[in-house]
Amino acid sequence: MDLAAREREIQQVGFSIIEEIFTNQEIEAILAAINKTDSTKETFRKSEDLFAIRQFLKEIPDTIDLIFNDKLKKIIRKVFGKDYFLVKSIYFDKPETSNWFVSYHQDLTISVNQKAEIPGFGPYTNKHNQFAVQPPLDILENNFTIRIHLDETNEQNGALKVISNSHCKGIYRPENIDWNIEKELSCNVARGSVMIMKPLLLHSSGRTTNNQKRRVIHLEFSNQILPKELQWAEYLDLDS
């Protein structure tokens, strides 16, 4: 695993796919922990097209040691550094017959504990008693996301489509995409593999057409200290 090459790819292209980070046994153990959880809580979202668990690692702490195995911790430390910590976790289960899709967007918000009037932070949203805010651009530029794929994912069951290098263009509104210049890539990811991406990378996800599940654990990381009036809604020190 050439992690130096992965680091360059993430910085230049905006994402990288690294295979075989989790064994089938590890994936099954994670799924078993999820399946035995009470799914009636407020942080759980259920519909015909999507099942999601917000603050996933808080809700199912039994998965923490399973997720942060030696391979994943090595990637985080070698590619990004030892000062990064987890600030958001979500579990997405896109069922076999899902018509749910997401159009092109950047991940422009972070999850915080409250609303506070601070220059450079805003606007705020509050959904299901969770606050999100758009922070200054430098915070988003330093953050990164790891998507752990619990199923084989391709164009037929909602693999992410991305626009290469779009993370280097600041706030890039989808309506301004110049398709004469930009190139769309499908990020097919095998079961047990991970996709690492920058939040500012333009990405979308299509409907499911092959009757195959797409279950993903979405983890966001930062090394940024927020103003004293705010705290990250989630925080996990990887060395604790």
Short mmCIF file of C-alpha atoms in Angstrom, two decimals:
data_model
loop_
_atom_site.label_atom_id
_atom_site.label_comp_id
_atom_site.label_asym_id
_atom_site.label_seq_id
_atom_site.Cartn_x
_atom_site.Cartn_y
_atom_site.Cartn_z
CA MET A 1 0.00 0.00 0.00
CA ASP A 2 1.79 3.14 -1.25
CA LEU A 3 0.32 5.71 1.13
CA ALA A 4 2.49 8.53 -0.21
CA ALA A 5 0.90 8.02 -3.63
CA ARG A 6 -2.56 7.94 -2.00
CA GLU A 7 -1.84 11.24 -0.26
CA ARG A 8 -0.85 12.85 -3.58
CA GLU A 9 -3.97 11.47 -5.25
CA ILE A 10 -6.25 12.89 -2.56
CA GLN A 11 -4.61 16.31 -2.76
CA GLN A 12 -4.60 16.43 -6.57
CA VAL A 13 -7.78 14.57 -7.57
CA GLY A 14 -9.83 14.93 -4.38
CA PHE A 15 -10.30 11.24 -3.55
CA SER A 16 -8.66 7.84 -3.40
CA ILE A 17 -9.99 4.27 -3.15
CA ILE A 18 -8.00 1.84 -0.99
CA GLU A 19 -8.95 -1.82 -1.19
CA GLU A 20 -9.13 -4.64 1.35
CA ILE A 21 -9.06 -2.63 4.58
CA PHE A 22 -11.66 -4.88 6.23
CA THR A 23 -12.06 -8.64 6.00
CA ASN A 24 -15.46 -10.25 5.44
CA GLN A 25 -15.37 -11.35 9.08
CA GLU A 26 -14.83 -7.75 10.24
CA ILE A 27 -17.66 -6.49 8.01
CA GLU A 28 -20.03 -9.14 9.36
CA ALA A 29 -19.12 -8.18 12.94
CA ILE A 30 -19.91 -4.51 12.23
CA LEU A 31 -23.23 -5.43 10.62
CA ALA A 32 -24.12 -7.70 13.54
CA ALA A 33 -23.59 -4.80 15.97
CA ILE A 34 -25.81 -2.56 13.82
CA ASN A 35 -28.57 -5.15 13.44
CA LYS A 36 -29.01 -5.65 17.19
CA THR A 37 -29.51 -1.92 17.87
CA ASP A 38 -32.82 -0.29 18.80
CA SER A 39 -33.68 1.69 15.66
CA THR A 40 -36.54 3.75 17.12
CA LYS A 41 -34.33 6.57 18.47
CA GLU A 42 -34.47 10.16 17.19
CA THR A 43 -31.04 9.89 15.56
CA PHE A 44 -32.32 7.06 13.34
CA ARG A 45 -34.01 7.90 10.05
CA LYS A 46 -36.09 5.23 8.34
CA SER A 47 -37.96 5.33 5.05
CA GLU A 48 -38.54 3.03 2.10
CA ASP A 49 -35.53 4.54 0.32
CA LEU A 50 -33.04 5.08 3.14
CA PHE A 51 -32.10 3.98 6.64
CA ALA A 52 -29.61 6.26 8.36
CA ILE A 53 -28.07 6.48 11.83
CA ARG A 54 -26.68 9.88 12.80
CA GLN A 55 -23.92 10.09 15.41
CA PHE A 56 -23.35 6.46 14.53
CA LEU A 57 -20.35 5.81 16.79
CA LYS A 58 -22.15 7.38 19.76
CA GLU A 59 -25.22 5.24 19.13
CA ILE A 60 -23.33 1.99 18.50
CA PRO A 61 -20.01 2.27 20.39
CA ASP A 62 -19.41 -1.46 20.00
CA THR A 63 -18.38 -0.72 16.41
CA ILE A 64 -15.52 1.66 17.31
CA ASP A 65 -12.83 -0.98 17.83
CA LEU A 66 -14.09 -2.93 14.82
CA ILE A 67 -13.92 0.13 12.54
CA PHE A 68 -10.60 1.54 13.69
CA ASN A 69 -8.51 -1.52 12.95
CA ASP A 70 -4.75 -1.30 12.46
CA LYS A 71 -5.02 -0.78 8.69
CA LEU A 72 -7.42 2.17 8.94
CA LYS A 73 -5.50 3.87 11.76
CA LYS A 74 -2.28 3.54 9.79
CA ILE A 75 -3.88 5.19 6.74
CA ILE A 76 -5.18 8.13 8.80
CA ARG A 77 -1.85 8.74 10.55
CA LYS A 78 0.38 8.30 7.51
CA VAL A 79 -1.76 10.20 4.99
CA PHE A 80 -3.07 13.01 7.20
CA GLY A 81 -1.12 13.06 10.47
CA LYS A 82 -1.56 12.19 14.14
CA ASP A 83 -3.45 15.38 15.01
CA TYR A 84 -6.70 14.40 13.27
CA PHE A 85 -9.79 13.33 15.24
CA LEU A 86 -13.27 12.16 14.28
CA VAL A 87 -15.99 14.84 14.18
CA LYS A 88 -18.96 13.13 12.49
CA SER A 89 -20.23 9.60 11.85
CA ILE A 90 -23.26 8.42 9.88
CA TYR A 91 -24.43 5.00 8.74
CA PHE A 92 -26.30 4.87 5.42
CA ASP A 93 -28.28 1.85 4.28
CA LYS A 94 -29.65 2.27 0.76
CA PRO A 95 -32.10 -0.65 0.31
CA GLU A 96 -32.29 -2.91 -2.73
CA THR A 97 -35.26 -1.07 -4.28
CA SER A 98 -34.26 2.48 -3.35
CA ASN A 99 -35.25 5.37 -5.62
CA TRP A 100 -33.31 7.77 -3.40
CA PHE A 101 -30.69 9.83 -5.19
CA VAL A 102 -28.56 12.86 -4.37
CA SER A 103 -27.70 15.51 -6.95
CA TYR A 104 -24.26 17.10 -7.22
CA HIS A 105 -23.14 19.01 -4.14
CA GLN A 106 -20.20 19.75 -1.86
CA ASP A 107 -20.24 18.94 1.87
CA LEU A 108 -20.23 22.53 3.11
CA THR A 109 -21.32 22.13 6.73
CA ILE A 110 -19.91 20.74 9.96
CA SER A 111 -21.89 19.38 12.93
CA VAL A 112 -21.67 21.47 16.10
CA ASN A 113 -23.25 21.52 19.57
CA GLN A 114 -25.16 24.82 19.32
CA LYS A 115 -25.81 28.00 17.37
CA ALA A 116 -23.43 30.88 18.10
CA GLU A 117 -23.03 34.16 16.23
CA ILE A 118 -19.39 34.04 15.14
CA PRO A 119 -17.91 35.88 12.13
CA GLY A 120 -17.31 33.46 9.26
CA PHE A 121 -19.71 30.80 10.60
CA GLY A 122 -23.15 30.60 9.01
CA PRO A 123 -25.82 29.95 8.04
CA TYR A 124 -26.95 27.41 10.64
CA THR A 125 -29.48 24.61 10.32
CA ASN A 126 -31.10 22.52 13.05
CA LYS A 127 -32.46 19.11 12.03
CA HIS A 128 -33.48 16.45 14.54
CA ASN A 129 -31.91 18.53 17.35
CA GLN A 130 -28.54 18.60 15.59
CA PHE A 131 -26.92 21.85 14.58
CA ALA A 132 -24.92 22.24 11.38
CA VAL A 133 -23.10 25.33 10.18
CA GLN A 134 -21.04 26.38 7.18
CA PRO A 135 -17.60 27.21 8.58
CA PRO A 136 -14.76 29.26 7.06
CA LEU A 137 -13.35 27.66 3.92
CA ASP A 138 -10.00 26.71 5.49
CA ILE A 139 -11.73 24.31 7.90
CA LEU A 140 -13.41 22.48 5.01
CA GLU A 141 -10.17 22.44 3.03
CA ASN A 142 -8.35 20.69 5.90
CA ASN A 143 -11.04 18.13 6.69
CA PHE A 144 -11.43 14.74 5.05
CA THR A 145 -14.02 11.95 4.87
CA ILE A 146 -13.63 8.17 4.92
CA ARG A 147 -16.45 6.06 3.47
CA ILE A 148 -16.32 2.42 4.56
CA HIS A 149 -18.17 0.19 2.10
CA LEU A 150 -20.02 -2.74 3.65
CA ASP A 151 -21.29 -3.88 0.23
CA GLU A 152 -19.97 -4.02 -3.31
CA THR A 153 -20.86 -0.63 -4.78
CA ASN A 154 -21.07 0.33 -8.45
CA GLU A 155 -23.09 2.48 -10.87
CA GLN A 156 -26.15 0.25 -10.44
CA ASN A 157 -26.53 0.64 -6.66
CA GLY A 158 -25.58 4.22 -5.94
CA ALA A 159 -21.80 4.48 -6.19
CA LEU A 160 -20.66 8.07 -5.79
CA LYS A 161 -20.07 10.03 -8.97
CA VAL A 162 -17.50 12.79 -8.55
CA ILE A 163 -15.93 15.62 -10.51
CA SER A 164 -12.18 15.25 -10.32
CA ASN A 165 -10.22 18.17 -8.84
CA SER A 166 -13.37 20.18 -8.04
CA HIS A 167 -12.23 20.37 -4.38
CA CYS A 168 -9.55 22.87 -5.46
CA LYS A 169 -12.06 25.44 -6.72
CA GLY A 170 -13.48 26.76 -3.45
CA ILE A 171 -17.27 26.95 -3.24
CA TYR A 172 -18.37 25.44 -6.56
CA ARG A 173 -22.10 25.67 -7.13
CA PRO A 174 -23.57 22.70 -9.06
CA GLU A 175 -25.46 25.04 -11.40
CA ASN A 176 -22.09 26.45 -12.49
CA ILE A 177 -20.57 23.12 -13.54
CA ASP A 178 -19.11 23.47 -17.03
CA TRP A 179 -19.53 20.01 -18.56
CA ASN A 180 -17.34 21.05 -21.49
CA ILE A 181 -14.44 21.09 -19.03
CA GLU A 182 -15.38 18.81 -16.17
CA LYS A 183 -15.26 15.03 -16.22
CA GLU A 184 -17.53 12.77 -14.18
CA LEU A 185 -16.04 9.65 -12.59
CA SER A 186 -17.90 6.73 -10.99
CA CYS A 187 -16.27 5.58 -7.76
CA ASN A 188 -16.89 1.84 -7.71
CA VAL A 189 -15.75 0.41 -4.37
CA ALA A 190 -15.48 -3.23 -3.33
CA ARG A 191 -16.89 -4.60 -0.08
CA GLY A 192 -14.40 -4.02 2.75
CA SER A 193 -12.65 -1.20 0.91
CA VAL A 194 -12.68 2.53 1.67
CA MET A 195 -13.03 5.73 -0.28
CA ILE A 196 -11.25 8.78 1.13
CA MET A 197 -12.44 12.16 -0.15
CA LYS A 198 -12.24 15.89 0.49
CA PRO A 199 -15.51 17.57 1.56
CA LEU A 200 -15.28 20.15 -1.24
CA LEU A 201 -15.19 17.46 -3.94
CA LEU A 202 -18.40 17.72 -5.97
CA HIS A 203 -20.24 14.41 -5.67
CA SER A 204 -23.62 12.81 -6.36
CA SER A 205 -25.33 9.43 -6.04
CA GLY A 206 -27.82 7.75 -8.34
CA ARG A 207 -30.82 5.48 -7.81
CA THR A 208 -30.48 1.74 -7.24
CA THR A 209 -31.27 -0.33 -10.34
CA ASN A 210 -29.74 -3.76 -9.63
CA ASN A 211 -31.61 -4.80 -6.44
CA GLN A 212 -28.39 -4.73 -4.42
CA LYS A 213 -27.94 -3.05 -1.04
CA ARG A 214 -25.46 -0.19 -0.55
CA ARG A 215 -24.44 0.16 3.09
CA VAL A 216 -21.78 2.73 3.93
CA ILE A 217 -20.25 4.16 7.10
CA HIS A 218 -19.42 7.84 6.58
CA LEU A 219 -16.72 9.27 8.89
CA GLU A 220 -15.50 12.88 8.89
CA PHE A 221 -12.20 14.01 10.41
CA SER A 222 -10.64 17.35 11.32
CA ASN A 223 -7.57 18.77 13.03
CA GLN A 224 -9.15 22.22 13.45
CA ILE A 225 -9.91 23.89 16.78
CA LEU A 226 -13.26 25.67 16.73
CA PRO A 227 -13.89 29.08 18.38
CA LYS A 228 -14.50 28.77 22.13
CA GLU A 229 -18.26 29.34 21.69
CA LEU A 230 -18.59 26.13 19.63
CA GLN A 231 -17.78 22.47 20.03
CA TRP A 232 -17.87 19.63 17.54
CA ALA A 233 -21.12 17.66 17.90
CA GLU A 234 -19.01 14.50 17.93
CA TYR A 235 -15.41 14.04 19.00
CA LEU A 236 -13.31 10.90 19.09
CA ASP A 237 -9.56 10.89 19.71
CA LEU A 238 -8.21 7.96 17.71
CA ASP A 239 -5.51 7.27 20.32
CA SER A 240 -7.90 7.16 23.27
#
